[in-house]
Structure formats: C-alpha cells, structure tokens
C-alpha cells in the first residue's frame, strides 16, 4: 500500500498515512485530486479505479471514505478486506466508530492503524491481538498518568514541610 486517506463526504481530510516518501506539496495535490475523484463517483460504481500508475480502492462507511492506493499488481479485494478490518478495529475500540471519534481521537485512530499495518503491509491479522496491544498501550498510558500525578502530589507534599 502506498497510502491511506480517510475523508468525509464534504471532502474534509480526517486521517492520512503515507508509506512512500513524497513532498508535502505532492501529498496535498494527490489528496485534493483523489478526494474530488472519489466524491464525484456515483454510489453504485465500482470501488476500484485506475489512477496514474496506481490502483485506488475505496469504501464508504457512514460519512467517511476510506481510500487506499496500491500498486498495479496488488489485489484489490485484499485491500478492501484491509479497509474493512481497520473499520472493524475502530468499531471495536470506539463502539461503533463515527467521524467525531476520528476527529477528537485521531491519535488513537493512527495508533490502531499502526498496530494493524506496518510500512503499508498487514502486520497483524488477528483483531484480538491488535485490540490486546491497544488495550495494553491504554493501560500503560493510564499508569504513566497516575505516576506523574502521584509524583506531583509527592513533590507538593514534600515542598510544604
């Protein structure tokens, strides 16, 4: 996979993950062009299209479009399955994910994607294992927050003596 874009029906970019090195100018140009192209397509049209020297695979879930660019020899159906698996992971984590979850918790959406895909390739096929890794990271983050809070309390109590 070359990149994944998540955007709304209004064309607002909500998440972007690039697995190939491109300049910011080129990324913006690609994003603008693809968002316009995908949004212009009718709902009954195929979710695959040839674009430049790549294949674009996209799927709409509620108000969000998940759009991936793959190489010409890559399998479109596997890419659709990857998109679907990512949506399932987001649904499990957020409890029926919506656009607002992505907007207000974009770091979690990126983290989930990074646990699932590495360098544009599926890293872990088991939803259970991905969700376990995310759960452990959340627990670690909570513990870290508690340690910082405890340290601050100890510092305040120690400085008042």
PDB file of C-alpha atoms in Angstrom:
ATOM      1  CA  UNK A   1       0.000   0.000   0.000  1.00  0.00           C
ATOM      2  CA  UNK A   2       1.282   3.446  -0.884  1.00  0.00           C
ATOM      3  CA  UNK A   3      -1.045   5.459   1.329  1.00  0.00           C
ATOM      4  CA  UNK A   4      -4.412   5.537   3.102  1.00  0.00           C
ATOM      5  CA  UNK A   5      -6.709   8.540   3.299  1.00  0.00           C
ATOM      6  CA  UNK A   6      -9.851   8.982   5.376  1.00  0.00           C
ATOM      7  CA  UNK A   7     -12.097  11.852   4.368  1.00  0.00           C
ATOM      8  CA  UNK A   8     -15.677  12.983   4.902  1.00  0.00           C
ATOM      9  CA  UNK A   9     -18.478  13.314   2.360  1.00  0.00           C
ATOM     10  CA  UNK A  10     -17.730  17.046   2.426  1.00  0.00           C
ATOM     11  CA  UNK A  11     -14.135  16.364   1.362  1.00  0.00           C
ATOM     12  CA  UNK A  12     -12.501  17.104   4.740  1.00  0.00           C
ATOM     13  CA  UNK A  13      -9.370  15.033   5.289  1.00  0.00           C
ATOM     14  CA  UNK A  14      -9.618  13.232   8.647  1.00  0.00           C
ATOM     15  CA  UNK A  15      -6.599  10.915   8.565  1.00  0.00           C
ATOM     16  CA  UNK A  16      -3.704  10.318   6.190  1.00  0.00           C
ATOM     17  CA  UNK A  17      -0.974   7.724   6.318  1.00  0.00           C
ATOM     18  CA  UNK A  18       1.772   7.741   3.702  1.00  0.00           C
ATOM     19  CA  UNK A  19       4.004   4.723   3.190  1.00  0.00           C
ATOM     20  CA  UNK A  20       6.063   6.286   0.393  1.00  0.00           C
ATOM     21  CA  UNK A  21       8.204   9.407   0.673  1.00  0.00           C
ATOM     22  CA  UNK A  22       6.543  12.388  -1.026  1.00  0.00           C
ATOM     23  CA  UNK A  23       6.814  16.140  -0.573  1.00  0.00           C
ATOM     24  CA  UNK A  24       4.030  17.929   1.301  1.00  0.00           C
ATOM     25  CA  UNK A  25       3.137  19.708  -1.942  1.00  0.00           C
ATOM     26  CA  UNK A  26       2.736  16.380  -3.777  1.00  0.00           C
ATOM     27  CA  UNK A  27       0.713  14.894  -0.889  1.00  0.00           C
ATOM     28  CA  UNK A  28      -1.692  17.858  -0.959  1.00  0.00           C
ATOM     29  CA  UNK A  29      -2.048  17.608  -4.735  1.00  0.00           C
ATOM     30  CA  UNK A  30      -2.732  13.852  -4.582  1.00  0.00           C
ATOM     31  CA  UNK A  31      -5.185  14.278  -1.708  1.00  0.00           C
ATOM     32  CA  UNK A  32      -7.111  17.071  -3.437  1.00  0.00           C
ATOM     33  CA  UNK A  33      -7.277  15.165  -6.722  1.00  0.00           C
ATOM     34  CA  UNK A  34      -8.334  11.840  -5.175  1.00  0.00           C
ATOM     35  CA  UNK A  35     -10.928  13.324  -2.843  1.00  0.00           C
ATOM     36  CA  UNK A  36     -12.557  15.115  -5.806  1.00  0.00           C
ATOM     37  CA  UNK A  37     -12.394  11.973  -7.963  1.00  0.00           C
ATOM     38  CA  UNK A  38     -13.888   9.635  -5.353  1.00  0.00           C
ATOM     39  CA  UNK A  39     -16.603  12.064  -4.235  1.00  0.00           C
ATOM     40  CA  UNK A  40     -17.672  12.578  -7.864  1.00  0.00           C
ATOM     41  CA  UNK A  41     -18.343   8.859  -8.326  1.00  0.00           C
ATOM     42  CA  UNK A  42     -21.875   7.517  -8.011  1.00  0.00           C
ATOM     43  CA  UNK A  43     -22.664   5.137  -5.090  1.00  0.00           C
ATOM     44  CA  UNK A  44     -23.341   2.154  -7.382  1.00  0.00           C
ATOM     45  CA  UNK A  45     -19.986   2.475  -9.148  1.00  0.00           C
ATOM     46  CA  UNK A  46     -17.122   0.056  -8.554  1.00  0.00           C
ATOM     47  CA  UNK A  47     -14.865   0.813  -5.585  1.00  0.00           C
ATOM     48  CA  UNK A  48     -11.737   0.350  -7.699  1.00  0.00           C
ATOM     49  CA  UNK A  49     -10.263   2.803 -10.160  1.00  0.00           C
ATOM     50  CA  UNK A  50      -7.049   3.204 -12.069  1.00  0.00           C
ATOM     51  CA  UNK A  51      -5.307   6.457 -11.280  1.00  0.00           C
ATOM     52  CA  UNK A  52      -1.899   7.470 -12.564  1.00  0.00           C
ATOM     53  CA  UNK A  53       0.176   4.284 -12.292  1.00  0.00           C
ATOM     54  CA  UNK A  54      -1.726   3.072  -9.205  1.00  0.00           C
ATOM     55  CA  UNK A  55      -4.993   1.406  -8.346  1.00  0.00           C
ATOM     56  CA  UNK A  56      -7.291   3.191  -5.932  1.00  0.00           C
ATOM     57  CA  UNK A  57      -9.510   1.131  -3.660  1.00  0.00           C
ATOM     58  CA  UNK A  58     -12.094   2.926  -1.557  1.00  0.00           C
ATOM     59  CA  UNK A  59     -15.107   2.167   0.583  1.00  0.00           C
ATOM     60  CA  UNK A  60     -17.612   4.448   2.267  1.00  0.00           C
ATOM     61  CA  UNK A  61     -18.684   3.724   5.840  1.00  0.00           C
ATOM     62  CA  UNK A  62     -21.358   6.150   7.104  1.00  0.00           C
ATOM     63  CA  UNK A  63     -19.946   9.643   6.494  1.00  0.00           C
ATOM     64  CA  UNK A  64     -16.322   8.554   5.964  1.00  0.00           C
ATOM     65  CA  UNK A  65     -14.492   7.348   2.891  1.00  0.00           C
ATOM     66  CA  UNK A  66     -11.511   5.030   3.400  1.00  0.00           C
ATOM     67  CA  UNK A  67      -9.260   5.280   0.361  1.00  0.00           C
ATOM     68  CA  UNK A  68      -6.074   3.307  -0.353  1.00  0.00           C
ATOM     69  CA  UNK A  69      -3.586   3.462  -3.193  1.00  0.00           C
ATOM     70  CA  UNK A  70      -1.972   0.184  -4.190  1.00  0.00           C
ATOM     71  CA  UNK A  71       0.468  -0.964  -6.850  1.00  0.00           C
ATOM     72  CA  UNK A  72      -0.847  -2.273 -10.153  1.00  0.00           C
ATOM     73  CA  UNK A  73      -0.028  -5.907  -9.275  1.00  0.00           C
ATOM     74  CA  UNK A  74      -1.650  -5.756  -5.792  1.00  0.00           C
ATOM     75  CA  UNK A  75      -5.015  -7.383  -5.113  1.00  0.00           C
ATOM     76  CA  UNK A  76      -7.989  -5.008  -4.827  1.00  0.00           C
ATOM     77  CA  UNK A  77     -10.115  -7.458  -2.845  1.00  0.00           C
ATOM     78  CA  UNK A  78      -7.418  -7.917  -0.205  1.00  0.00           C
ATOM     79  CA  UNK A  79      -7.181  -4.137   0.045  1.00  0.00           C
ATOM     80  CA  UNK A  80     -10.953  -3.907   0.546  1.00  0.00           C
ATOM     81  CA  UNK A  81     -10.584  -6.516   3.297  1.00  0.00           C
ATOM     82  CA  UNK A  82      -7.797  -4.447   4.908  1.00  0.00           C
ATOM     83  CA  UNK A  83     -10.053  -1.378   4.890  1.00  0.00           C
ATOM     84  CA  UNK A  84     -12.892  -3.415   6.382  1.00  0.00           C
ATOM     85  CA  UNK A  85     -10.625  -4.879   9.083  1.00  0.00           C
ATOM     86  CA  UNK A  86      -9.439  -1.389  10.044  1.00  0.00           C
ATOM     87  CA  UNK A  87     -13.070  -0.228  10.316  1.00  0.00           C
ATOM     88  CA  UNK A  88     -13.866  -3.285  12.477  1.00  0.00           C
ATOM     89  CA  UNK A  89     -10.936  -2.433  14.768  1.00  0.00           C
ATOM     90  CA  UNK A  90     -12.112   1.176  15.044  1.00  0.00           C
ATOM     91  CA  UNK A  91     -15.666  -0.039  15.750  1.00  0.00           C
ATOM     92  CA  UNK A  92     -14.462  -2.395  18.495  1.00  0.00           C
ATOM     93  CA  UNK A  93     -12.336   0.306  20.116  1.00  0.00           C
ATOM     94  CA  UNK A  94     -14.785   3.218  19.878  1.00  0.00           C
ATOM     95  CA  UNK A  95     -18.023   1.203  19.979  1.00  0.00           C
ATOM     96  CA  UNK A  96     -19.472   1.954  16.531  1.00  0.00           C
ATOM     97  CA  UNK A  97     -16.950   4.496  15.264  1.00  0.00           C
ATOM     98  CA  UNK A  98     -18.125   7.764  13.774  1.00  0.00           C
ATOM     99  CA  UNK A  99     -16.418  10.743  12.186  1.00  0.00           C
ATOM    100  CA  UNK A 100     -16.290  12.611  15.507  1.00  0.00           C
ATOM    101  CA  UNK A 101     -14.331   9.734  17.083  1.00  0.00           C
ATOM    102  CA  UNK A 102     -11.681  10.175  14.388  1.00  0.00           C
ATOM    103  CA  UNK A 103     -11.666  13.971  14.757  1.00  0.00           C
ATOM    104  CA  UNK A 104     -11.349  14.038  18.556  1.00  0.00           C
ATOM    105  CA  UNK A 105      -9.252  10.876  18.967  1.00  0.00           C
ATOM    106  CA  UNK A 106      -7.118  10.992  15.831  1.00  0.00           C
ATOM    107  CA  UNK A 107      -4.043   9.829  17.766  1.00  0.00           C
ATOM    108  CA  UNK A 108      -5.897   6.618  18.703  1.00  0.00           C
ATOM    109  CA  UNK A 109      -7.027   6.118  15.104  1.00  0.00           C
ATOM    110  CA  UNK A 110      -3.391   6.431  13.989  1.00  0.00           C
ATOM    111  CA  UNK A 111      -2.221   4.118  16.778  1.00  0.00           C
ATOM    112  CA  UNK A 112      -4.755   1.451  15.793  1.00  0.00           C
ATOM    113  CA  UNK A 113      -3.681   1.757  12.153  1.00  0.00           C
ATOM    114  CA  UNK A 114      -0.007   1.448  13.158  1.00  0.00           C
ATOM    115  CA  UNK A 115      -0.729  -1.672  15.204  1.00  0.00           C
ATOM    116  CA  UNK A 116      -2.502  -3.190  12.207  1.00  0.00           C
ATOM    117  CA  UNK A 117      -0.323  -2.014   9.286  1.00  0.00           C
ATOM    118  CA  UNK A 118       3.429  -1.540   9.168  1.00  0.00           C
ATOM    119  CA  UNK A 119       5.018   0.047   6.134  1.00  0.00           C
ATOM    120  CA  UNK A 120       1.803  -0.403   4.187  1.00  0.00           C
ATOM    121  CA  UNK A 121       1.668  -4.156   4.866  1.00  0.00           C
ATOM    122  CA  UNK A 122      -0.575  -6.047   7.277  1.00  0.00           C
ATOM    123  CA  UNK A 123       1.417  -6.547  10.460  1.00  0.00           C
ATOM    124  CA  UNK A 124      -1.153  -8.462  12.490  1.00  0.00           C
ATOM    125  CA  UNK A 125      -4.115 -10.375  11.062  1.00  0.00           C
ATOM    126  CA  UNK A 126      -5.759 -11.145  14.400  1.00  0.00           C
ATOM    127  CA  UNK A 127      -8.239  -8.476  15.544  1.00  0.00           C
ATOM    128  CA  UNK A 128      -7.925  -9.904  19.053  1.00  0.00           C
ATOM    129  CA  UNK A 129      -4.140  -9.387  19.110  1.00  0.00           C
ATOM    130  CA  UNK A 130      -4.390  -5.842  17.737  1.00  0.00           C
ATOM    131  CA  UNK A 131      -7.047  -4.932  20.295  1.00  0.00           C
ATOM    132  CA  UNK A 132      -4.966  -6.505  23.085  1.00  0.00           C
ATOM    133  CA  UNK A 133      -1.954  -4.379  22.082  1.00  0.00           C
ATOM    134  CA  UNK A 134      -4.121  -1.244  22.065  1.00  0.00           C
ATOM    135  CA  UNK A 135      -5.596  -2.156  25.455  1.00  0.00           C
ATOM    136  CA  UNK A 136      -2.101  -2.657  26.899  1.00  0.00           C
ATOM    137  CA  UNK A 137      -0.965   0.699  25.495  1.00  0.00           C
ATOM    138  CA  UNK A 138      -4.015   2.396  27.045  1.00  0.00           C
ATOM    139  CA  UNK A 139      -3.237   0.733  30.384  1.00  0.00           C
ATOM    140  CA  UNK A 140       0.389   1.843  30.174  1.00  0.00           C
ATOM    141  CA  UNK A 141      -0.724   5.375  29.376  1.00  0.00           C
ATOM    142  CA  UNK A 142      -3.080   5.344  32.379  1.00  0.00           C
ATOM    143  CA  UNK A 143      -0.326   4.037  34.666  1.00  0.00           C
ATOM    144  CA  UNK A 144       2.064   6.677  33.361  1.00  0.00           C
ATOM    145  CA  UNK A 145      -0.549   9.375  34.052  1.00  0.00           C
ATOM    146  CA  UNK A 146      -1.056   8.032  37.580  1.00  0.00           C
ATOM    147  CA  UNK A 147       2.699   8.017  38.206  1.00  0.00           C
ATOM    148  CA  UNK A 148       3.013  11.639  37.058  1.00  0.00           C
ATOM    149  CA  UNK A 149       0.045  12.620  39.219  1.00  0.00           C
ATOM    150  CA  UNK A 150       1.499  10.780  42.230  1.00  0.00           C
ATOM    151  CA  UNK A 151       4.901  12.369  41.652  1.00  0.00           C
ATOM    152  CA  UNK A 152       3.313  15.831  41.561  1.00  0.00           C
ATOM    153  CA  UNK A 153       1.452  15.137  44.828  1.00  0.00           C
ATOM    154  CA  UNK A 154       4.638  13.867  46.476  1.00  0.00           C
ATOM    155  CA  UNK A 155       6.504  16.942  45.271  1.00  0.00           C
ATOM    156  CA  UNK A 156       3.815  19.255  46.667  1.00  0.00           C
ATOM    157  CA  UNK A 157       3.681  17.393  49.976  1.00  0.00           C
ATOM    158  CA  UNK A 158       7.471  17.295  50.227  1.00  0.00           C
ATOM    159  CA  UNK A 159       7.854  21.004  49.497  1.00  0.00           C
ATOM    160  CA  UNK A 160       5.315  22.025  52.161  1.00  0.00           C
ATOM    161  CA  UNK A 161       7.433  20.514  55.010  1.00  0.00           C
TER     162      UNK A 161
END
